Tab-separated table of C-alpha atoms and ligand atoms in Angstrom:
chain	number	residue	atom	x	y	z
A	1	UNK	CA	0.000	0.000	0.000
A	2	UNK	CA	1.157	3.805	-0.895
A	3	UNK	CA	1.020	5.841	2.239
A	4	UNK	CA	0.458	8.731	0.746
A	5	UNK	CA	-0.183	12.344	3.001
A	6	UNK	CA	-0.951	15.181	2.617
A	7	UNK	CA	0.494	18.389	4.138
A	8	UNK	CA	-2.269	21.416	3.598
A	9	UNK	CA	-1.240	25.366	3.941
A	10	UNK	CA	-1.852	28.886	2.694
A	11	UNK	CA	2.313	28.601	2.257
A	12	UNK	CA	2.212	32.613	1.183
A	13	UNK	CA	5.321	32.147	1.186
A	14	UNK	CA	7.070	28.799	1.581
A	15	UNK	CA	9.371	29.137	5.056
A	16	UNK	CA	11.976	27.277	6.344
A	17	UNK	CA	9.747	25.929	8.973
A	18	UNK	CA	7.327	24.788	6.089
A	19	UNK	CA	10.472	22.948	4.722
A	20	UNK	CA	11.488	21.076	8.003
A	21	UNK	CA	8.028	19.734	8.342
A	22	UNK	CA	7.929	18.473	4.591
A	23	UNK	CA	11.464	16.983	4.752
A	24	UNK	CA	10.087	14.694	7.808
A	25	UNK	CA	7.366	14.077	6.814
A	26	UNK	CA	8.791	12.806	3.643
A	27	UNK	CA	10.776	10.197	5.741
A	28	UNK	CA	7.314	8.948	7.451
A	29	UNK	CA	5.062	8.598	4.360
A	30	UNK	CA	5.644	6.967	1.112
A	31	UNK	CA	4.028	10.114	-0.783
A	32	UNK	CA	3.826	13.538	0.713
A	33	UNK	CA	1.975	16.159	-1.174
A	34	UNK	CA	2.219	19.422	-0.134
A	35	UNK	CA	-1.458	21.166	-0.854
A	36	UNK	CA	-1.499	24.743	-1.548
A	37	UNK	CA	-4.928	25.239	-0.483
A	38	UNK	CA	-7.705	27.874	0.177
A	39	UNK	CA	-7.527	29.648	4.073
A	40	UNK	CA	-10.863	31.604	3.837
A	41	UNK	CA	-9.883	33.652	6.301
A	42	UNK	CA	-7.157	35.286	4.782
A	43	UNK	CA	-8.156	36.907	1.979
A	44	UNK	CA	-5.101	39.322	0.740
A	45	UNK	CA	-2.361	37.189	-0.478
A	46	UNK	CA	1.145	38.219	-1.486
A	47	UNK	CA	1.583	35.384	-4.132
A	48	UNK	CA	-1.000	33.149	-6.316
A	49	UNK	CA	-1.389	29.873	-6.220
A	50	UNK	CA	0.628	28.920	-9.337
A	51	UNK	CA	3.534	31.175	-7.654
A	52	UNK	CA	3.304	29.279	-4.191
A	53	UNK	CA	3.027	26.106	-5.712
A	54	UNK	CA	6.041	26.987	-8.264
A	55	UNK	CA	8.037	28.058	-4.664
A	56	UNK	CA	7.621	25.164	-2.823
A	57	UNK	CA	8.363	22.894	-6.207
A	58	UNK	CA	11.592	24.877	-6.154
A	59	UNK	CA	12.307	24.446	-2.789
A	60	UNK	CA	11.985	20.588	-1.909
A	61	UNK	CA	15.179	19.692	-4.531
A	62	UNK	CA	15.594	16.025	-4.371
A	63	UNK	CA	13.195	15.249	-2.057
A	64	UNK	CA	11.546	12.458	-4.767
A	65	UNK	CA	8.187	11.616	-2.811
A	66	UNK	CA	7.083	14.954	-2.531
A	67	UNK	CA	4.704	16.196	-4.786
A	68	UNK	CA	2.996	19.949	-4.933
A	69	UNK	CA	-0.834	20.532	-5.604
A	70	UNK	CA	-3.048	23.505	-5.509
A	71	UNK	CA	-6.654	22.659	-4.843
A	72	UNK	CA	-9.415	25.436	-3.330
A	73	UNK	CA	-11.986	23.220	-2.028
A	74	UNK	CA	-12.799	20.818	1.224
A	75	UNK	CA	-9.184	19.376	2.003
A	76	UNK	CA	-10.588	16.298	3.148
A	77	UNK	CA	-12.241	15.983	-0.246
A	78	UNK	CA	-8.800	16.295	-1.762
A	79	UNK	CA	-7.502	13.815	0.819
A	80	UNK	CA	-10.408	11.662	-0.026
A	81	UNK	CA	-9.465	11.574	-3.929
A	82	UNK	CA	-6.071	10.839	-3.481
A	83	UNK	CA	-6.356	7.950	-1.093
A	84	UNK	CA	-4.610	10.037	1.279
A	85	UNK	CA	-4.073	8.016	4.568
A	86	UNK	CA	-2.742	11.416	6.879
A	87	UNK	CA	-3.541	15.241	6.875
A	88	UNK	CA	-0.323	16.440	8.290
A	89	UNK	CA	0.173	19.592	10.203
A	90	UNK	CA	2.504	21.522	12.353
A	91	UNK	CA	2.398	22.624	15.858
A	92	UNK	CA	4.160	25.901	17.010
A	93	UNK	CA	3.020	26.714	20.360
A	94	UNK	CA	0.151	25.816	22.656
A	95	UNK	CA	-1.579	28.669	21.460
A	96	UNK	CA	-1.873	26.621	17.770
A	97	UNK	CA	-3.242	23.795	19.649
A	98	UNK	CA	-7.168	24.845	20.207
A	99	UNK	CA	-7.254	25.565	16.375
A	100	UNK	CA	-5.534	22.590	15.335
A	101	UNK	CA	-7.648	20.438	17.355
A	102	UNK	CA	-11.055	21.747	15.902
A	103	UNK	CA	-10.133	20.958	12.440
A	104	UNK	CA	-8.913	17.922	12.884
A	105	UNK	CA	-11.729	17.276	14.756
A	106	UNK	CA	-14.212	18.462	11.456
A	107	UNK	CA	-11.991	16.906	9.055
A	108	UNK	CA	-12.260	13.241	11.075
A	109	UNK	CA	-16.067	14.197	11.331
A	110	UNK	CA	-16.270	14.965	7.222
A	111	UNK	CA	-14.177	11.710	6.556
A	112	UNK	CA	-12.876	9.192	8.846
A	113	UNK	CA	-10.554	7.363	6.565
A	114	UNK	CA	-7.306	9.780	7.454
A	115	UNK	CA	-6.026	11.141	10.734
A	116	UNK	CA	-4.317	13.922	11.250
A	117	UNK	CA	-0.661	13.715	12.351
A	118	UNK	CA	0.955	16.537	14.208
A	119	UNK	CA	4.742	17.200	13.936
A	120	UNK	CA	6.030	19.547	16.121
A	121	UNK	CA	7.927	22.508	14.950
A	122	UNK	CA	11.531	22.770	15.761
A	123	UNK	CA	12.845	25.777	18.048
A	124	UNK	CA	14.359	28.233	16.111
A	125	UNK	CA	11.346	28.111	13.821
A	126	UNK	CA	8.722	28.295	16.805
A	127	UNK	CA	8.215	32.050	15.962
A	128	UNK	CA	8.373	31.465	12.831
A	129	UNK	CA	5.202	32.123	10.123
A	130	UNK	CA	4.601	33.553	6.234
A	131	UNK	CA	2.915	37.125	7.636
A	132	UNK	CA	6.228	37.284	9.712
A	133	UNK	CA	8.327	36.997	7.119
A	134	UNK	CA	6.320	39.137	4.498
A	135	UNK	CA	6.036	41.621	7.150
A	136	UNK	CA	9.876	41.606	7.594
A	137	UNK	CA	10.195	41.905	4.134
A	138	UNK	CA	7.964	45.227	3.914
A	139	UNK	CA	10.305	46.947	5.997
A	140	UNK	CA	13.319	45.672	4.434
A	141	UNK	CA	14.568	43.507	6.494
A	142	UNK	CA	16.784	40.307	6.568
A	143	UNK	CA	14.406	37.439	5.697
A	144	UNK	CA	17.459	35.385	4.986
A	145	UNK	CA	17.398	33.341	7.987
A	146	UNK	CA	13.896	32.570	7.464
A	147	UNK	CA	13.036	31.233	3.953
A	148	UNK	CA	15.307	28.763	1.058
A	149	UNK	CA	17.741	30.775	-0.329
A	150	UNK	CA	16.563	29.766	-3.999
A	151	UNK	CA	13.152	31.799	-3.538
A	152	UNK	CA	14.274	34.469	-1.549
A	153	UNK	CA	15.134	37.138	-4.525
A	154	UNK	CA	11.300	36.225	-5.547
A	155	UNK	CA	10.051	37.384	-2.011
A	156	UNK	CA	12.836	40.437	-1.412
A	157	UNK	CA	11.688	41.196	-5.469
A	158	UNK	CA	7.419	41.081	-4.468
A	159	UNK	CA	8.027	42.870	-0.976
A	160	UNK	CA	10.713	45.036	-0.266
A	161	UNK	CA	10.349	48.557	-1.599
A	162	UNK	CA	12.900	50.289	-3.181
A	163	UNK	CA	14.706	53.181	-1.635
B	1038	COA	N1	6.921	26.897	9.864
B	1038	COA	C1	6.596	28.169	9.643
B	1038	COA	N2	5.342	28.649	9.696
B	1038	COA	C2	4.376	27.761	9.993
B	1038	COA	C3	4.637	26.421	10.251
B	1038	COA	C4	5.981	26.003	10.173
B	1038	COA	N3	6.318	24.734	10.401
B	1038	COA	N4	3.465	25.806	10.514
B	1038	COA	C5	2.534	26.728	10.440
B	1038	COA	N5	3.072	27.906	10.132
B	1038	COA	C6	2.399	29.190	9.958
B	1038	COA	C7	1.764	29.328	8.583
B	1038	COA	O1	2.694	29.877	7.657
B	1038	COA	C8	0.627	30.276	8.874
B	1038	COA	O2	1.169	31.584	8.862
B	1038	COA	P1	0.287	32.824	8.386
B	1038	COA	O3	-0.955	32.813	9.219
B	1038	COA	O4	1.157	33.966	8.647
B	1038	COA	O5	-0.005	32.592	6.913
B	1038	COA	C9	0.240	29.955	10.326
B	1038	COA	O6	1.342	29.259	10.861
B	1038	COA	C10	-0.992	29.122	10.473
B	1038	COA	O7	-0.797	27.914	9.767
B	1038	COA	P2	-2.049	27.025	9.397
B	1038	COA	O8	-2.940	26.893	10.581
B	1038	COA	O9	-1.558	25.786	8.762
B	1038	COA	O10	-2.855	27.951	8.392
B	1038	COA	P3	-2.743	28.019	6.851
B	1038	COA	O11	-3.481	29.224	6.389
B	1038	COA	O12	-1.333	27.902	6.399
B	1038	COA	O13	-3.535	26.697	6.384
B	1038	COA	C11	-5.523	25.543	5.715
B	1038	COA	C12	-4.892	26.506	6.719
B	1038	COA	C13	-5.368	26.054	4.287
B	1038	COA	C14	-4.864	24.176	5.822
B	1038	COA	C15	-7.040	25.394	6.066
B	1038	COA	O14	-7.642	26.669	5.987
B	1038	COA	C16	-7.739	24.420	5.151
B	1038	COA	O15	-7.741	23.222	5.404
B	1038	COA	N6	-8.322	24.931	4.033
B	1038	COA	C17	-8.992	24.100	3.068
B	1038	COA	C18	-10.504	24.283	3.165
B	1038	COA	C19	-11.083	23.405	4.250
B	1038	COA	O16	-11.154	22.204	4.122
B	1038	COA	N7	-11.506	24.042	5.353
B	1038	COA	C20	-12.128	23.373	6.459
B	1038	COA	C21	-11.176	22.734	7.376
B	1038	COA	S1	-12.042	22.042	8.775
């Protein structure tokens, strides 16, 4: 059987922290795909869909079971089509938890045939999320510690204003 996953996220941009979770969770699954998918709460973005997807594809070099989607509909109907066996997401901070929890809790409740798998975050990216980093940016500020190097001229070229 192909245990495939699938790791959802607005992703506007791709961060480093995005990138830790994706490279583990490439060692736990057979298939990871990494969904850029639809928050509809946030409704200015920085980057499309096609650009975020074409980021991350960038970003995850030779990591050969990951795969990048865009879909903006029900994730668990995604998860559902792709015989997806795990929704994975990350966990910053306790204060991520009570959200977290919830959907997990709707997705099981919309379809029961994938759990959600938490991986925790690592330390130096606890802090760590896109607004962060494209609100560093608007200042002008070092994002370099933050996101891949390879998309960082894209997100210093979208952001950072010219003096
Ligand atoms: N490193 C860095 N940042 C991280 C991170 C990590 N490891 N893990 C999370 N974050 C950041 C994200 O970048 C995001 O930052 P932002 O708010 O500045 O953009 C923040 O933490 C929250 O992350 P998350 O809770 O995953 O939100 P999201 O917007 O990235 O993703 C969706 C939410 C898209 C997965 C969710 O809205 C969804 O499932 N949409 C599909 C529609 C649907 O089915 N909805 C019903 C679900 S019950």
């Amino acid at each position: 059987m192909n245990r495939i996953a699938v790791y959802p996220g607005s992703f506007d941009p791709v961060t480093l922290g995005h990138l830790d979770i994706i490279t583990r969770a490439s060692q736990l699954f057979d298939e990871v795909i990494v969904l850029v998918s639809k928050n509809i709460m946030k409704t200015n973005s920085c980057f499309t869909y096609i650009e975020r997807k074409q980021m991350i594809e960038r970003v995850i070099g030779n990591l050969s079971n990951v795969k990048v989607d865009i879909s903006d509909g029900l994730l668990v109907d995604y998860v559902k089509n792709v015989n997806a066996i795990a929704i994975v997401k990350c966990l910053r901070a306790v204060s991520d938890f009570e959200y977290e929890f919830q959907m997990a809790l709707a997705n099981k409740k919309l379809y029961d045939g994938a759990e959600t798998v938490f991986l925790t975050t690592t330390a130096e990216n606890m802090y760590l999320s896109s607004s962060v980093v494209r609100q560093i940016a608007s200042f002008n500020g070092d994002i370099s510690h933050f996101v891949p190097n390879d998309i960082l001229p894209d997100i210093e070229k979208r952001l950072m204003t010219k003096e």
